[in-house]
Coordinates of C-alpha atoms in Angstrom, one line a residue:
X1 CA -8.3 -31.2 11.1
X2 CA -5.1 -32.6 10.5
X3 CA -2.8 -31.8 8.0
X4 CA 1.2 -33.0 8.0
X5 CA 4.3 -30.5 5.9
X6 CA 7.6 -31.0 4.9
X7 CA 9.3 -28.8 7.4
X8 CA 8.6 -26.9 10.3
X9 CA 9.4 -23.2 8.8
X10 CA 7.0 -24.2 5.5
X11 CA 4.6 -25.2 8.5
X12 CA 5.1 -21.9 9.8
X13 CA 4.1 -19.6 6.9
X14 CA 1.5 -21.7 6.1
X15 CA -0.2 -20.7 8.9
X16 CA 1.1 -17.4 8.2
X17 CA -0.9 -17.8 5.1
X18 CA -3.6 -19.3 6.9
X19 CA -3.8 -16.0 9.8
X20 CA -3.8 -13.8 6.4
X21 CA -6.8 -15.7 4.3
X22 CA -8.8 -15.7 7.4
X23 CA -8.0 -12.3 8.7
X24 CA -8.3 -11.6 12.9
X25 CA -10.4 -14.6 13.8
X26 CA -9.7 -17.6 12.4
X27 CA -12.2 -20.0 14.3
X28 CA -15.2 -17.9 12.5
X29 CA -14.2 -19.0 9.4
X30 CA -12.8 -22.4 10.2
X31 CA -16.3 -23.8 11.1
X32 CA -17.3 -23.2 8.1
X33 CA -17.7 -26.4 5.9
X34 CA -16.7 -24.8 2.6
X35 CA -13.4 -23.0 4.2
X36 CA -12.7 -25.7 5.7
X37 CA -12.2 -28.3 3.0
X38 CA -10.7 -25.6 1.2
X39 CA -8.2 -25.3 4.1
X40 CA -7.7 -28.7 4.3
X41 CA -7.1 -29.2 0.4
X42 CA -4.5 -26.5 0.6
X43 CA -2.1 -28.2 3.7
X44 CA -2.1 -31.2 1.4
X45 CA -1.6 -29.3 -1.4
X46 CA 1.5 -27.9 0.4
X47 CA 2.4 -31.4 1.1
X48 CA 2.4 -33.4 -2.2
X49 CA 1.7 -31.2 -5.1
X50 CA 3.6 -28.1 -4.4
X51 CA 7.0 -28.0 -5.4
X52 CA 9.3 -27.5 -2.3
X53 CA 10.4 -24.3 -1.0
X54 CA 13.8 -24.0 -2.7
X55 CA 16.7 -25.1 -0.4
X56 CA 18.3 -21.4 0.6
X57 CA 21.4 -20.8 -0.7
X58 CA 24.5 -20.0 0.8
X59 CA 24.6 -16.8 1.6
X60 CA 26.3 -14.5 -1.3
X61 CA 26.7 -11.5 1.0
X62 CA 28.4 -13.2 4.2
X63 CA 31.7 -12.2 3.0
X64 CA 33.9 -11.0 0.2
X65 CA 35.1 -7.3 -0.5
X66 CA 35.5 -7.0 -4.2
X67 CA 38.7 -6.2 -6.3
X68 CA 39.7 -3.3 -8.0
X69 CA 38.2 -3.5 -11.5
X70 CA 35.2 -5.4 -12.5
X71 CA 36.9 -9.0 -13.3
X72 CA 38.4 -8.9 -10.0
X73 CA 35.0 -7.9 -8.2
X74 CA 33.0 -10.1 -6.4
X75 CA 30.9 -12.2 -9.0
X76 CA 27.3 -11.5 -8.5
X77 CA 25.3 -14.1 -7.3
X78 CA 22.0 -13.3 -9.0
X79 CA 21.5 -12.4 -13.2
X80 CA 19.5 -9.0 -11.9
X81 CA 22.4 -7.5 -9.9
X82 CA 23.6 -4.5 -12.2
X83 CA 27.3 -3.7 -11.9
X84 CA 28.7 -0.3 -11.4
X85 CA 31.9 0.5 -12.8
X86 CA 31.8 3.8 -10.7
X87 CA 31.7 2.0 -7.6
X88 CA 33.0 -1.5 -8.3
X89 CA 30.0 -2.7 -7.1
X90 CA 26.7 -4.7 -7.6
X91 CA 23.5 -2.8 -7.8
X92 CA 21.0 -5.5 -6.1
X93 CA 17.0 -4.5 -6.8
X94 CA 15.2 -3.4 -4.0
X95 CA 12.4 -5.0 -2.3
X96 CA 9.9 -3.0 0.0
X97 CA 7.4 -4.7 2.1
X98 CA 5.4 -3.9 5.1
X99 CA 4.6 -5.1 8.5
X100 CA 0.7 -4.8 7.9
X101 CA -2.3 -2.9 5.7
X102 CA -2.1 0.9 5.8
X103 CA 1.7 1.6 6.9
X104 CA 2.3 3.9 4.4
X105 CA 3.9 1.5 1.5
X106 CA 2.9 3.0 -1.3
X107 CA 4.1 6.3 0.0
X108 CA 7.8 5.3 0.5
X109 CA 7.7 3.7 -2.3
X110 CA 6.7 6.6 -4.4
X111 CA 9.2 8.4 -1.9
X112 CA 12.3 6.5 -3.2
X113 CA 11.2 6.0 -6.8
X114 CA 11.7 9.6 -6.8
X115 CA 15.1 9.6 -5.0
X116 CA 16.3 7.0 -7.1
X117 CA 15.4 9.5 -10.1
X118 CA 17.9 11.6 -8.8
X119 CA 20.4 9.4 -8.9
X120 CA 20.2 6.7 -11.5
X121 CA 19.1 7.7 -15.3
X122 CA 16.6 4.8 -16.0
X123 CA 14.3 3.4 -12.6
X124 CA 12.7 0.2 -13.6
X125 CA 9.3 -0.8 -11.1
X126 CA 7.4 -3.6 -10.5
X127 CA 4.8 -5.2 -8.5
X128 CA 5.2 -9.2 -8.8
X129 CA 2.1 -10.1 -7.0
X130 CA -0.6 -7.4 -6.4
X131 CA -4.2 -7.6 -5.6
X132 CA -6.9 -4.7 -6.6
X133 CA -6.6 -3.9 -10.3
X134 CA -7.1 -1.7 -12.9
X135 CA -7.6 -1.9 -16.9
X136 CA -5.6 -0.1 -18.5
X137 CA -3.3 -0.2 -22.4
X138 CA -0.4 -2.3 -23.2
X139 CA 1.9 -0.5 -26.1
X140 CA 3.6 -3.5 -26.9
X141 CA 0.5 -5.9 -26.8
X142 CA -2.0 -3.5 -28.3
X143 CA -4.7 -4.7 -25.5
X144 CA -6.4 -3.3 -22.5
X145 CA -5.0 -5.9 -19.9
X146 CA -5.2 -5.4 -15.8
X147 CA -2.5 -4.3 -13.7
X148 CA -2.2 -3.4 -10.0
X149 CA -3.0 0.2 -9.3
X150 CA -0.4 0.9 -7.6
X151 CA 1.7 0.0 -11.1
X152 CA -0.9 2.5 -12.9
X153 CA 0.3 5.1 -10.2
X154 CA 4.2 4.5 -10.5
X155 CA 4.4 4.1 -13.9
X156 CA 2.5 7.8 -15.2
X157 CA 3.5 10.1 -11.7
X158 CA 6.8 9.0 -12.8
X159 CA 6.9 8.8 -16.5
X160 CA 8.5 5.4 -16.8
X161 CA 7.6 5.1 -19.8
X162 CA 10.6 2.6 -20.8
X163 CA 8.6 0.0 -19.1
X164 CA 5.4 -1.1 -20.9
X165 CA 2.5 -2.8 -18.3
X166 CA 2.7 -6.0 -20.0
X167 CA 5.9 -6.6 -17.8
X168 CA 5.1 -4.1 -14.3
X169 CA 2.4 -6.5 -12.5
X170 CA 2.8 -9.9 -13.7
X171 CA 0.5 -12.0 -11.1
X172 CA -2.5 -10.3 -9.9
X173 CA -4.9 -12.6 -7.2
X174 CA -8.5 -11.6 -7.5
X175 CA -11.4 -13.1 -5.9
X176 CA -11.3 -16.3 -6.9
X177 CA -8.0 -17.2 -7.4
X178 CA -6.4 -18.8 -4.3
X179 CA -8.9 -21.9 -4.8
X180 CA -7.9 -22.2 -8.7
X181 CA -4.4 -22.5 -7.2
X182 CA -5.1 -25.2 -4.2
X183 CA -7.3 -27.1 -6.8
X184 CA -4.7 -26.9 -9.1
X185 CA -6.0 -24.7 -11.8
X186 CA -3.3 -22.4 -11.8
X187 CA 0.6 -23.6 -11.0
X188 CA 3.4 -22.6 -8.7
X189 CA 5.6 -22.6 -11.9
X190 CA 3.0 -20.5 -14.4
X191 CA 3.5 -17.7 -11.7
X192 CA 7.3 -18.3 -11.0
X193 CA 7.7 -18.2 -15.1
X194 CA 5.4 -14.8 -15.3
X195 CA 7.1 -13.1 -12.1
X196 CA 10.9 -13.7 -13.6
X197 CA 10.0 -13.4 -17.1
X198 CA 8.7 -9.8 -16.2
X199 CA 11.2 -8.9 -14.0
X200 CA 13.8 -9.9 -16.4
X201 CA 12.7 -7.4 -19.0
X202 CA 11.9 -4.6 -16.6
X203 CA 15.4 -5.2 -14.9
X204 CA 17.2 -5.0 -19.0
X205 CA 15.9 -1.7 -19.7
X206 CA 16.6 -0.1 -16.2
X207 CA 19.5 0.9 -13.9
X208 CA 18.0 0.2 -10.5
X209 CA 14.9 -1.6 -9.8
X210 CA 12.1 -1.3 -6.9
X211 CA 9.5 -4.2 -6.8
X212 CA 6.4 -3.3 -4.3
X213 CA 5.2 -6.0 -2.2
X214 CA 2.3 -6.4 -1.2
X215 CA 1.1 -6.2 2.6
X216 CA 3.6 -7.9 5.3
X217 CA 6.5 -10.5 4.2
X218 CA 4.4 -13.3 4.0
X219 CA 1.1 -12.5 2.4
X220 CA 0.9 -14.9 -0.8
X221 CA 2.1 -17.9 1.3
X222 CA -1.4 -20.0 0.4
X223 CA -0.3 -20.1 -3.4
X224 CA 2.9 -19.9 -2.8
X225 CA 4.5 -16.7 -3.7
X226 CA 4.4 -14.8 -0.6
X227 CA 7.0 -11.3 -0.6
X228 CA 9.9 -12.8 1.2
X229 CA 9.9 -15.7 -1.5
X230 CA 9.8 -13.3 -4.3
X231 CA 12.4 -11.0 -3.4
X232 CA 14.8 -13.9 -2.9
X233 CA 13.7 -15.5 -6.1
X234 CA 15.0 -12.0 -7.8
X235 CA 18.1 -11.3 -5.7
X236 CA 16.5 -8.6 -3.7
X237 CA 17.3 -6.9 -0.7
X238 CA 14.3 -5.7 1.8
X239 CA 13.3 -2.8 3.4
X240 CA 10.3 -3.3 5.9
X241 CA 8.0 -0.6 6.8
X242 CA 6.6 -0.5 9.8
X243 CA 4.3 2.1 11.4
X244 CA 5.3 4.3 14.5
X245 CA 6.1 3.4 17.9
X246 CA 9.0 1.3 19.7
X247 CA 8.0 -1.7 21.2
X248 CA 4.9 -3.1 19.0
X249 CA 6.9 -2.1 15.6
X250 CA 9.4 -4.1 16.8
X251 CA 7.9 -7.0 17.2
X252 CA 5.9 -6.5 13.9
X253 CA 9.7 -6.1 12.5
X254 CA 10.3 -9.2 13.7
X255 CA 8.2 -11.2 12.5
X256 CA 8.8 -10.5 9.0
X257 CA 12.7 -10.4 9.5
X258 CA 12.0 -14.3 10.3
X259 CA 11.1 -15.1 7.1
X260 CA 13.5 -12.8 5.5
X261 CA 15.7 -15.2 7.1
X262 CA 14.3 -17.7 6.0
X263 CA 14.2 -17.3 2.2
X264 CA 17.7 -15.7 2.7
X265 CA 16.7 -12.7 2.1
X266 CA 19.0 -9.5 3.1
X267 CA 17.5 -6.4 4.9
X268 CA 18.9 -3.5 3.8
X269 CA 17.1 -0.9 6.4
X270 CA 13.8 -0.3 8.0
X271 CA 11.5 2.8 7.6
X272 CA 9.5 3.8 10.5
X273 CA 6.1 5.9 9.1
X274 CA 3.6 8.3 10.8
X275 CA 5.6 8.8 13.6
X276 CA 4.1 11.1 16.2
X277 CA 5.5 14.8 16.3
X278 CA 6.2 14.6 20.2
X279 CA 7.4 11.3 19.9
X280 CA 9.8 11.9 16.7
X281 CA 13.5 12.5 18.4
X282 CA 12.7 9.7 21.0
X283 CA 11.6 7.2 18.4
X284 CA 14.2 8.0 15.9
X285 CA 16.9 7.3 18.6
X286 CA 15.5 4.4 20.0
X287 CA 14.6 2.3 17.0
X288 CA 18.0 3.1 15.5
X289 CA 20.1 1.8 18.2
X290 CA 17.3 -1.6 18.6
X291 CA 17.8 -2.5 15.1
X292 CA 21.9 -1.6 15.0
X293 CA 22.3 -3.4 18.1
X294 CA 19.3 -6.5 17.5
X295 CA 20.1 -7.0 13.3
X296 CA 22.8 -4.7 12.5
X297 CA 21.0 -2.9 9.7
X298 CA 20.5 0.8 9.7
X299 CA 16.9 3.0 10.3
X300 CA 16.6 4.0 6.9
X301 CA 13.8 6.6 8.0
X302 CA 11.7 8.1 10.1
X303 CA 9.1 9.8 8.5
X304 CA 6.7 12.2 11.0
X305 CA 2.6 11.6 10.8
X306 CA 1.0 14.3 8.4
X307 CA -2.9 13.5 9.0
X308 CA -3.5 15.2 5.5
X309 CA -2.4 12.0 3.5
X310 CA -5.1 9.9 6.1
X311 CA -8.0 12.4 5.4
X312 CA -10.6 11.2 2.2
X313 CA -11.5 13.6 -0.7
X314 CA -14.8 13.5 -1.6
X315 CA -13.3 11.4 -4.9
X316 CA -13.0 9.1 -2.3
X317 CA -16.4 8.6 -0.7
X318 CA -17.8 8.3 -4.2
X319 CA -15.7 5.0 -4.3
X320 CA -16.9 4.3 -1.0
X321 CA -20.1 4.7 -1.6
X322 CA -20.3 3.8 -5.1
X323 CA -22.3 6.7 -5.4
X324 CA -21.8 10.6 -7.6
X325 CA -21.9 13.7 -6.6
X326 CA -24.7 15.1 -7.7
X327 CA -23.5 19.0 -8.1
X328 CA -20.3 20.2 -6.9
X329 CA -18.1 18.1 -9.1
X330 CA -14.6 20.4 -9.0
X331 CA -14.2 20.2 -5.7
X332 CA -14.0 16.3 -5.7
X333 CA -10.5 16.0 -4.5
X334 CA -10.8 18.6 -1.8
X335 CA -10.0 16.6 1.4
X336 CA -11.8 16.3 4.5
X337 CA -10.4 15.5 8.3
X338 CA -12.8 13.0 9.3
X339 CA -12.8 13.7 12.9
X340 CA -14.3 17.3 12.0
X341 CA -17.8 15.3 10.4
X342 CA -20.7 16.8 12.1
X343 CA -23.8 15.0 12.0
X344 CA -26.7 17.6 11.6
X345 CA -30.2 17.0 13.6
X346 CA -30.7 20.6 14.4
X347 CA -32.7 22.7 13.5
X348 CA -32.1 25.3 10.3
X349 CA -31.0 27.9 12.1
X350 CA -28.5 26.1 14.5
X351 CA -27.1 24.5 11.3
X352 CA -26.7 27.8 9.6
X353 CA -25.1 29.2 12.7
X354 CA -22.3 26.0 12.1
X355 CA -22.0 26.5 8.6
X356 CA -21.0 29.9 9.5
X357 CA -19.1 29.3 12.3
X358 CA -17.1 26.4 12.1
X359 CA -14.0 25.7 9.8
X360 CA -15.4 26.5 6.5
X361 CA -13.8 23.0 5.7
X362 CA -16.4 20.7 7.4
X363 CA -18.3 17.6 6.0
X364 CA -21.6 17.7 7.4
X365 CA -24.2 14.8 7.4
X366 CA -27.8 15.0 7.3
X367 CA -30.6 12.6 6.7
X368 CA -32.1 12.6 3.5
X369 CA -36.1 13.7 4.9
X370 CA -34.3 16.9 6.4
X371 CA -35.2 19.1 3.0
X372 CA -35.0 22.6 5.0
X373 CA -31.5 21.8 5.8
X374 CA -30.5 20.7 2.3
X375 CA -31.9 23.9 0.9
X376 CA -30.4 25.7 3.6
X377 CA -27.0 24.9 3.0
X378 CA -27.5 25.5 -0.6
X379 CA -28.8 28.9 -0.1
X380 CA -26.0 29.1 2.4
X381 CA -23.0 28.6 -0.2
X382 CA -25.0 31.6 -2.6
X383 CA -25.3 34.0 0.1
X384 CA -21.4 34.0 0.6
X385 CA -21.2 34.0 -3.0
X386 CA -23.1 37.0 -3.6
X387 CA -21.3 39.2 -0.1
X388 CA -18.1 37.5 -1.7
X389 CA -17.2 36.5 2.2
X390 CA -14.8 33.6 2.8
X391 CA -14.5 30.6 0.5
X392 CA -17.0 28.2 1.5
X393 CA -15.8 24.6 1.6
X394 CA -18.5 22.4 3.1
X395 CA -19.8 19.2 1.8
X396 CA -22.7 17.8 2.6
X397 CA -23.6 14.0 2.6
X398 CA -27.1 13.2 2.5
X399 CA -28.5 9.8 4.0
X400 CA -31.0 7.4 3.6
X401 CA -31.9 4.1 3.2
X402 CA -32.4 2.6 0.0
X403 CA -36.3 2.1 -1.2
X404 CA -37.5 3.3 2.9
X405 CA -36.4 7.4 2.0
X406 CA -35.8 9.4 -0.9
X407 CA -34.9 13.2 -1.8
X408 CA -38.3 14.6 -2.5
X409 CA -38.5 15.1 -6.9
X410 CA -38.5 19.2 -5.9
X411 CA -35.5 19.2 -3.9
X412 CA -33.6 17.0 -6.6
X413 CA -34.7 19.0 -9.1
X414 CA -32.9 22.3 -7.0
X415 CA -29.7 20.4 -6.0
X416 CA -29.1 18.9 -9.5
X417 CA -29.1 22.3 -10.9
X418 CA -26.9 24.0 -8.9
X419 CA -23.2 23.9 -9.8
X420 CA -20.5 24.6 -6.5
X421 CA -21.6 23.5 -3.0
X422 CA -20.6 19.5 -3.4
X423 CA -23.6 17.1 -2.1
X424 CA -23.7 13.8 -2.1
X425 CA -26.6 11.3 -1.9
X426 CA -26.1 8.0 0.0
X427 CA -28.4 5.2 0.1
X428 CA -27.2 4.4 4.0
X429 CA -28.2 5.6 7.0
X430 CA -26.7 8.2 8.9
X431 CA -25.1 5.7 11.6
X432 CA -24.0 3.6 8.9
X433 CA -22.5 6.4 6.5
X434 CA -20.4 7.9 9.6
X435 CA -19.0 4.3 10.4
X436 CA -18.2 3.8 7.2
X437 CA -16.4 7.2 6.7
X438 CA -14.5 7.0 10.0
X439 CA -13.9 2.8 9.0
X440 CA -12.2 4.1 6.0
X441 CA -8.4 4.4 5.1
X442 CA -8.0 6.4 1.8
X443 CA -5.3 5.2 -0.7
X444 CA -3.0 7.0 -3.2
X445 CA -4.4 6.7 -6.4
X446 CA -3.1 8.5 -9.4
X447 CA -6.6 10.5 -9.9
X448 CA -5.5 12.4 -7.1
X449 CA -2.6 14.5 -8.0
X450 CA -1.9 16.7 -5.4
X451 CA -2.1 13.9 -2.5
X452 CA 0.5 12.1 -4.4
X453 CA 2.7 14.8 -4.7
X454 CA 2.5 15.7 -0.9
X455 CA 3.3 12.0 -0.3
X456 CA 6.6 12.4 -2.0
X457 CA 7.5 15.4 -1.0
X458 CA 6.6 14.7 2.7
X459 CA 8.7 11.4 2.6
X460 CA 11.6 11.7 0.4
X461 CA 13.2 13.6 2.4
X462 CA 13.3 11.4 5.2
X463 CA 14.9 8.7 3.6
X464 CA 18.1 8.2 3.5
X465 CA 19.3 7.1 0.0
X466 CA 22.9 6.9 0.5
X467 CA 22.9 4.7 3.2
X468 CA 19.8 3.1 1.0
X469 CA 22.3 2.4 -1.9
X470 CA 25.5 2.0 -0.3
X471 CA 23.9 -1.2 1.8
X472 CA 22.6 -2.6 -1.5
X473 CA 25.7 -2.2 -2.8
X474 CA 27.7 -3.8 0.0
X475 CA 29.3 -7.1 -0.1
X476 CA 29.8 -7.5 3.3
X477 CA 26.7 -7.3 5.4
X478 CA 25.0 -9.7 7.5
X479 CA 20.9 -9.9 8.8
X480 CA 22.4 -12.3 11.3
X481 CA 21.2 -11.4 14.9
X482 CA 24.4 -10.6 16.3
X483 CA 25.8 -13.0 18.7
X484 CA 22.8 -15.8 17.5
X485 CA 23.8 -19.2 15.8
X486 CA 24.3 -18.1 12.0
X487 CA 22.3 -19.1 9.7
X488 CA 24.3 -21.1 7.4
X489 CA 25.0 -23.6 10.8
X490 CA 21.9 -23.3 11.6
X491 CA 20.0 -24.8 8.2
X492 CA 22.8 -28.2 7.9
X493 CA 21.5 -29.0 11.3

């Protein structure tokens, strides 16, 4: 396959966009007929029908340090920049992205929505492009329409309720949707039009605005509105989230600091998440001086791990599943480490021995034909009822394979009248459950209340907001790489 673009960088994030469709092996899905004309359609669909990646630009930030009244500031360079009489300065939107899926995002984001409540009267939010939706009422259009859940989550932990959802997710890819755009069904300018046309509304009504992106800086490349275009489409600055470490987050930093670069974009700071206890001082101080001495932009944050955020509540596993629990049902946002999951094949009176032995907060598995130890954990969870010992906080998961097994019409009729103990029928087996459970990555979702609130008050205060607002305030800063070409040479050559 052969397929020519109109510049080298455009070549680059299309196969950006192409590593992202495709996921970590590319070849698989390449050999496939139907991907591949698909793939081919879209580089000549970048080629001809596409509009061209707007030429960047020069850069409003480079220099200039603002007068002492408003007419004598530096004229802002973008129709969202807010002015600030206070500080004689331009309050730019804020634009968070990550290096990769499951960085902990959402949670800074949540983390500085909150911070920025503190500090500014109205906080407007938005997620220009987002992915897995949920239905839910527009005020001003009197409609159920579908919005990112991570809008849904913002918008009601929050109470930003001067924004109505019509405006907070205004492109939303489902399946589908990346061949309507290569075959033309939906256009680059519908979803420009949409994204500014939302953000302009959301930005009126607000004092400061966060937009979410979603995954690394370039994921929407293949239809054209990947993060890094977006924010500088809306005058944004960046701040990248990367997980812990030194050397592996940095180069993960870089790669989306290119494209920043690219689209002119300005980072305002990095946030470094889920950073090892014994590693916290030593990566703290490290990754501050690489990306003062590499970019010249600040480490916003370094936010230790807390595993409790990673571990699923049962609410979870019903998702997961796509499954109930069948009794038990007010303990469904109790949360369970999944590295304590014990898989039972015992007999009753070593499993008994466990239930009483263990941390009372273990998920146990079983297999679906084991009815003594389904009865036994049931009669387990009355006997410390009745001696009123400890609470008891085991789950129980119960496999088997769809039309192969079944819970015998007895037992069923026992566990679905019993109210406390949580159990849960899957139709997997055992093996596959486990994988499953240990495969999965829980999100914040705003069902479960008490995870979000740990979230913010976990991150918040690792963020530094005045350095956060003072940079995306400044006139004068540069994502240069100090000592490089700059950029403005480098783009007339």
């Amino acid at each position: 396959m052969h397929c020519r673009l109109s510049s080298g960088t455009v070549s680059s994030v299309a196969s950006l966009a192409v590593a992202e469709s495709f996921g970590s092996a590319p070849s698989k899905y390449i050999r496939n007929n139907t991907s591949l004309r698909f793939l081919s359609t879209a580089c000549s669909t970048f080629s001809t029908s596409t509009p061209s990646y707007p030429k960047p630009e020069a850069d409003p930030h480079a220099s200039g340090t603002g007068g002492s009244g408003h007419e004598g500031a530096k004229a802002p360079n973008n129709k969202y920049w807010k002015y600030d009489p206070k500080s004689d300065r331009h309050q730019r939107p804020i634009f968070v992205a990550a290096t990769k899926q499951h960085v902990g995002k959402t949670s800074t984001s949540l983390a500085i929505v909150s911070g920025l409540q503190k500090r500014f009267d109205k906080v407007g939010f938005i997620k220009p492009v987002g992915q897995q939706h949920v239905d839910v009422r527009s005020e001003t259009l009197d409609a159920t329409i579908k919005v990112d859940k991570d809008v849904c989550l913002v918008r009601e932990r929050f109470n930003l309720h001067h924004l109505d959802y019509e405006y907070m997710s205004p492109v939303i890819i489902p399946r589908g949707y990346t061949k309507k755009f290569i075959d033309g069904e939906i256009t680059y300018e519908k979803q420009i039009a949409d994204i500014e046309e939302s953000f302009k509304h959301v930005s009126e009504c607000s004092d400061v605005v966060l937009a979410e992106g979603t995954g690394h800086c370039a994921v929407g490349s293949i239809v054209n509105v990947n993060n890094a275009k977006v924010a500088s489409i809306l005058g944004a600055d960046m701040v990248l989230i990367a997980n812990g470490g030194l050397g592996s987050a940095f180069d993960e930093l870089e790669l989306n600091r290119i494209l920043c670069q690219h689209y002119n974009v300005r980072i305002a700071g990095v946030v470094i998440n889920k950073v090892r206890k014994d590693k916290y001082e030593q990566t703290k101080h490290y990754m501050a001086k690489a990306l003062k001495q590499a970019w010249g932009v600040p480490l916003l944050g370094c936010v230790p791990d807390r595993p409790y955020l990673g571990c699923p509540a049962l609410f979870d596993l019903e998702r997961l599943f796509h499954t109930k629990l069948v009794c038990g049902h007010m303990h469904r946002f109790r949360h369970y480490n999944v590295n304590d999951i014990n898989l039972v094949t015992t007999s009753l009176t070593r499993f008994l021995e466990n239930l009483r032995e263990k941390a009372s907060r273990t998920l146990y598995v079983c297999h679906v034909t084991r009815d003594d130890l389904i009865l036994g954990f049931m009669a387990e969870y009355q006997r410390t009822r009745r001696d009123d010992e400890k609470p008891f906080e085991a789950a129980l998961v119960v496999c088997g394979r769809k039309g192969k097994y079944q819970l015998s019409n007895e037992v069923k009729d026992m566990v679905y009248g019993l109210e406390g103990a949580p159990v849960m029928i899957v139709d997997l087996s055992t093996h596959q459950a486990m994988q499953k459970i240990h495969a999965y990555t829980p999100k914040l979702n705003i069902d479960d209340k008490n995870r979000v609130t740990k979230a913010v008050e976990h991150y918040e205060p690792y963020i530094d907001f005045d350095e956060l607002l003072r940079r995306t305030r400044s006139d004068n800063s540069s994502f240069n790489v100090p000592g490089d070409i700059n950029f403005d040479d480098l783009r007339t050559r």
